[in-house]
Amino acid sequence: GCQEVKAKVRRIPVGPLGANCYLVWDDEAPAARSGERPCLVIDPGAEGGRILGLLAKDGLRPEIIAATHCHGDHIAAVDELLAAFPDADWAVGAPEAEWPARPALNLSYGFGLPMQVRPPKRLLRDGDELVVGCELRVVGGTDPQSATRDSQLSLRCLAVPGHSPGSIAYYCAAAGAVFTGDALFAGDIGRADLPGGDERQLVEAIRAKILTLPAETVVWPGHANRSRVGAEKKNNPYVRLSGD
């Protein structure tokens, strides 16, 4: 098994719509030979240069770039990151496999800035795990004591369709955090009137997948400020369970 994980989260609001890009990494992980720690980047939606600068500042190397969903304001900087880190995985919810490359689907066409992002390398489904780090490296000689394991940061994919068909929330138990994209916000839920949206489906998915997480779990949304699962369960007028 891997060592204890101490996950850190950096929120970077980007672009005109203030979409939240997140860097998630294990601060205790031994650095790779390059001196960088592996990390996950969620929703690099704009300002690729700024995101790359913060990765360098924190000494991070993206192993996985994952989208909560494929609307343009959450994926526009993906190609810039992949140009800098060509080995990084690029993952989206399976129902949106075609969206990055199609401006009519990723809604960039409607903003007058039609955008084509390269197709994903990996399609995610409910229950999939994203694992960052955890490579076995032998450090000198044949002494078994000298084999070290990078620690492992793991996030579970939770399908939360309704804002868009392939919306995925990423739950990281080690960080006590869930990254909800545009499905759930502090005191609000995502728009369901965009192509492929369905409000009833969205409310049911949030209740089943997100509100069942531990109450102290931090909710890191696709826009604006964070909340906690317990607070949303109690106070969010769209999804709170009556009688709770």
Coordinates of C-alpha atoms in Angstrom, one line a residue:
G1 CA 0.0 0.0 0.0
C2 CA 0.9 3.6 -0.2
Q3 CA 1.9 6.0 2.5
E4 CA -0.5 8.4 4.2
V5 CA -1.7 11.1 1.9
K6 CA -1.9 14.8 2.8
A7 CA -3.9 16.3 0.0
K8 CA -3.7 20.0 -0.8
V9 CA -6.1 22.0 -3.0
R10 CA -5.4 25.3 -4.9
R11 CA -8.4 27.1 -6.4
I12 CA -7.7 29.3 -9.4
P13 CA -10.7 31.3 -10.8
V14 CA -10.0 31.8 -14.5
G15 CA -11.6 33.5 -17.5
P16 CA -14.4 36.0 -17.9
L17 CA -16.9 33.6 -16.2
G18 CA -14.6 33.0 -13.2
A19 CA -14.6 29.2 -13.6
N20 CA -12.7 27.5 -10.9
C21 CA -9.6 25.5 -11.9
Y22 CA -8.3 23.3 -9.2
L23 CA -4.8 21.8 -8.5
V24 CA -4.9 18.8 -6.2
W25 CA -1.8 17.1 -4.9
D26 CA -0.2 15.2 -2.1
D27 CA 2.1 17.5 -0.2
E28 CA 3.9 14.6 1.5
A29 CA 4.7 12.8 -1.8
P30 CA 8.4 12.4 -2.5
A31 CA 9.2 14.6 -5.5
A32 CA 10.0 12.8 -8.8
R33 CA 13.6 12.9 -10.2
S34 CA 12.5 16.1 -12.0
G35 CA 11.9 17.6 -8.5
E36 CA 8.2 17.9 -9.2
R37 CA 5.3 16.3 -7.4
P38 CA 2.5 14.7 -9.4
C39 CA -0.9 16.4 -9.3
L40 CA -4.3 16.5 -10.8
V41 CA -5.7 19.5 -12.7
I42 CA -9.5 19.9 -12.7
D43 CA -11.2 22.2 -15.2
P44 CA -8.4 24.3 -16.8
G45 CA -11.0 26.6 -18.4
A46 CA -8.9 29.6 -19.4
E47 CA -5.6 31.5 -18.7
G48 CA -3.4 28.5 -19.5
G49 CA -0.2 30.5 -18.9
R50 CA -1.3 31.5 -15.4
I51 CA -2.2 27.9 -14.5
L52 CA 1.3 26.8 -15.9
G53 CA 2.9 29.5 -13.8
L54 CA 1.2 28.3 -10.6
L55 CA 2.1 24.7 -11.4
A56 CA 5.7 25.7 -11.6
K57 CA 5.5 27.8 -8.5
D58 CA 4.1 24.9 -6.5
G59 CA 6.6 22.4 -8.1
L60 CA 3.8 20.3 -9.6
R61 CA 3.5 18.1 -12.7
P62 CA 0.0 17.3 -13.9
E63 CA -0.4 13.5 -14.3
I64 CA -4.1 13.9 -15.1
I65 CA -6.2 16.7 -16.5
A66 CA -9.9 16.0 -15.8
A67 CA -13.0 18.0 -16.7
T68 CA -16.1 18.1 -14.5
H69 CA -17.9 18.7 -17.8
C70 CA -17.0 19.9 -21.3
H71 CA -18.5 23.4 -21.5
G72 CA -15.9 25.8 -23.0
D73 CA -15.3 27.8 -19.8
H74 CA -14.0 24.6 -18.1
I75 CA -11.8 23.2 -20.8
A76 CA -10.4 26.0 -23.0
A77 CA -6.8 25.8 -21.6
V78 CA -6.5 22.0 -21.8
D79 CA -4.5 22.0 -25.1
E80 CA -2.1 24.6 -23.6
L81 CA -1.5 22.3 -20.6
L82 CA -1.1 19.2 -22.8
A83 CA 1.4 21.0 -25.0
A84 CA 3.5 21.6 -21.9
F85 CA 2.8 18.1 -20.3
P86 CA 2.2 15.8 -23.3
D87 CA 2.3 12.7 -21.1
A88 CA -0.6 13.9 -18.9
D89 CA -3.9 11.9 -19.2
W90 CA -6.9 13.9 -20.4
A91 CA -10.2 12.6 -19.0
V92 CA -13.9 13.5 -19.4
G93 CA -17.2 11.9 -18.6
A94 CA -18.1 9.3 -21.3
P95 CA -21.3 10.9 -22.5
E96 CA -19.3 14.0 -23.5
A97 CA -16.6 12.2 -25.5
E98 CA -17.3 14.3 -28.6
W99 CA -17.8 17.6 -26.8
P100 CA -14.3 19.0 -26.5
A101 CA -13.8 19.0 -30.3
R102 CA -17.3 20.3 -31.2
P103 CA -18.0 24.0 -30.6
A104 CA -21.7 23.6 -30.9
L105 CA -21.7 21.1 -28.0
N106 CA -19.1 22.8 -25.8
L107 CA -21.1 26.0 -26.2
S108 CA -18.0 28.0 -27.2
Y109 CA -19.8 28.6 -30.6
G110 CA -22.5 30.5 -28.8
F111 CA -19.9 32.9 -27.2
G112 CA -18.6 33.7 -30.7
L113 CA -15.3 32.0 -29.9
P114 CA -15.7 28.5 -31.5
M115 CA -13.2 26.3 -29.8
Q116 CA -11.9 22.8 -30.5
V117 CA -10.0 21.0 -27.8
R118 CA -8.3 17.7 -28.6
P119 CA -10.3 14.5 -27.9
P120 CA -10.0 13.0 -24.5
K121 CA -7.5 10.2 -23.9
R122 CA -9.8 8.6 -21.3
L123 CA -13.6 8.4 -20.8
L124 CA -14.8 8.3 -17.2
R125 CA -17.8 6.5 -15.8
D126 CA -19.5 6.5 -12.4
G127 CA -17.4 4.8 -9.8
D128 CA -14.1 5.1 -11.7
E129 CA -11.0 6.0 -9.7
L130 CA -8.4 8.6 -10.7
V131 CA -5.1 7.8 -9.1
V132 CA -2.2 10.2 -9.0
G133 CA 1.3 9.1 -8.1
C134 CA 2.2 5.7 -6.5
E135 CA 5.1 4.5 -8.7
L136 CA 7.4 2.0 -7.2
R137 CA 11.0 3.3 -7.5
V138 CA 14.1 1.4 -6.4
V139 CA 16.6 3.7 -4.9
G140 CA 20.1 2.2 -5.3
G141 CA 21.2 -1.4 -4.9
T142 CA 19.1 -4.6 -4.4
D143 CA 18.4 -3.9 -0.7
P144 CA 14.5 -4.2 -0.4
Q145 CA 14.6 -1.3 2.1
S146 CA 15.7 1.0 -0.6
A147 CA 12.5 0.6 -2.7
T148 CA 10.3 3.6 -2.0
R149 CA 6.7 4.1 -3.0
D150 CA 5.3 7.4 -4.0
S151 CA 2.2 8.1 -2.1
Q152 CA -1.1 7.8 -3.8
L153 CA -3.9 10.3 -4.3
S154 CA -7.1 8.8 -5.3
L155 CA -10.4 10.4 -6.4
R156 CA -13.7 8.7 -7.1
C157 CA -15.8 9.7 -10.1
L158 CA -19.4 10.4 -9.3
A159 CA -21.7 10.8 -12.3
V160 CA -24.0 13.8 -11.6
P161 CA -25.8 14.4 -14.9
G162 CA -28.4 17.2 -15.3
H163 CA -26.4 20.3 -15.9
S164 CA -24.8 18.4 -18.8
P165 CA -25.1 14.6 -19.6
G166 CA -21.5 13.8 -18.7
S167 CA -21.0 15.9 -15.6
I168 CA -18.7 14.2 -13.1
A169 CA -18.0 15.2 -9.5
Y170 CA -14.6 14.1 -8.1
Y171 CA -14.5 12.9 -4.5
C172 CA -11.2 12.9 -2.7
A173 CA -11.5 11.2 0.7
A174 CA -7.9 12.1 1.6
A175 CA -8.6 15.8 1.1
G176 CA -12.2 15.6 2.6
A177 CA -13.2 17.3 -0.6
V178 CA -15.6 16.9 -3.6
F179 CA -15.2 18.9 -6.8
T180 CA -18.7 19.4 -8.1
G181 CA -18.3 21.4 -11.3
D182 CA -21.5 23.2 -12.3
A183 CA -23.8 20.5 -10.7
L184 CA -23.7 21.9 -7.2
F185 CA -22.8 25.4 -5.9
A186 CA -22.9 27.0 -2.4
G187 CA -26.7 27.4 -2.0
D188 CA -27.5 26.8 -5.6
I189 CA -27.5 24.1 -8.4
G190 CA -26.4 24.3 -12.0
R191 CA -28.5 25.5 -14.9
A192 CA -30.5 22.7 -16.4
D193 CA -31.8 24.6 -19.4
L194 CA -28.7 24.1 -21.6
P195 CA -28.5 21.3 -24.2
G196 CA -28.7 17.9 -22.5
G197 CA -29.8 19.4 -19.2
D198 CA -32.4 17.9 -17.0
E199 CA -33.3 19.5 -13.6
R200 CA -35.0 16.5 -12.0
Q201 CA -32.0 14.3 -13.0
L202 CA -29.6 16.8 -11.5
V203 CA -31.4 17.1 -8.2
E204 CA -31.7 13.3 -7.9
A205 CA -28.0 12.9 -8.7
I206 CA -26.9 15.5 -6.2
R207 CA -29.0 13.9 -3.5
A208 CA -27.8 10.4 -4.2
K209 CA -24.1 11.0 -4.9
I210 CA -23.0 14.2 -3.1
L211 CA -25.3 14.7 -0.2
T212 CA -24.5 11.2 1.0
L213 CA -20.8 12.1 1.5
P214 CA -19.6 12.9 5.0
A215 CA -21.2 16.2 6.2
E216 CA -17.8 17.9 6.8
T217 CA -16.7 17.2 3.2
V218 CA -15.7 20.5 1.5
V219 CA -17.7 21.3 -1.7
W220 CA -15.4 22.9 -4.3
P221 CA -17.8 24.1 -7.0
G222 CA -17.2 25.2 -10.7
H223 CA -17.8 28.9 -9.9
A224 CA -17.6 31.0 -6.7
N225 CA -16.9 30.0 -3.2
R226 CA -16.8 26.7 -1.4
S227 CA -19.3 25.1 1.0
R228 CA -19.7 21.9 2.9
V229 CA -21.9 18.9 2.2
G230 CA -23.7 19.3 5.6
A231 CA -24.5 22.9 4.9
E232 CA -25.9 22.2 1.5
K233 CA -28.0 19.3 2.8
K234 CA -29.5 21.6 5.4
N235 CA -29.7 24.9 3.6
N236 CA -29.7 24.5 -0.2
P237 CA -33.3 25.2 -1.2
Y238 CA -33.0 23.1 -4.4
V239 CA -31.7 19.9 -3.0
R240 CA -32.3 19.9 0.8
L241 CA -34.2 16.9 2.0
S242 CA -37.4 18.1 3.6
G243 CA -37.8 17.0 7.2
D244 CA -34.1 16.7 7.8

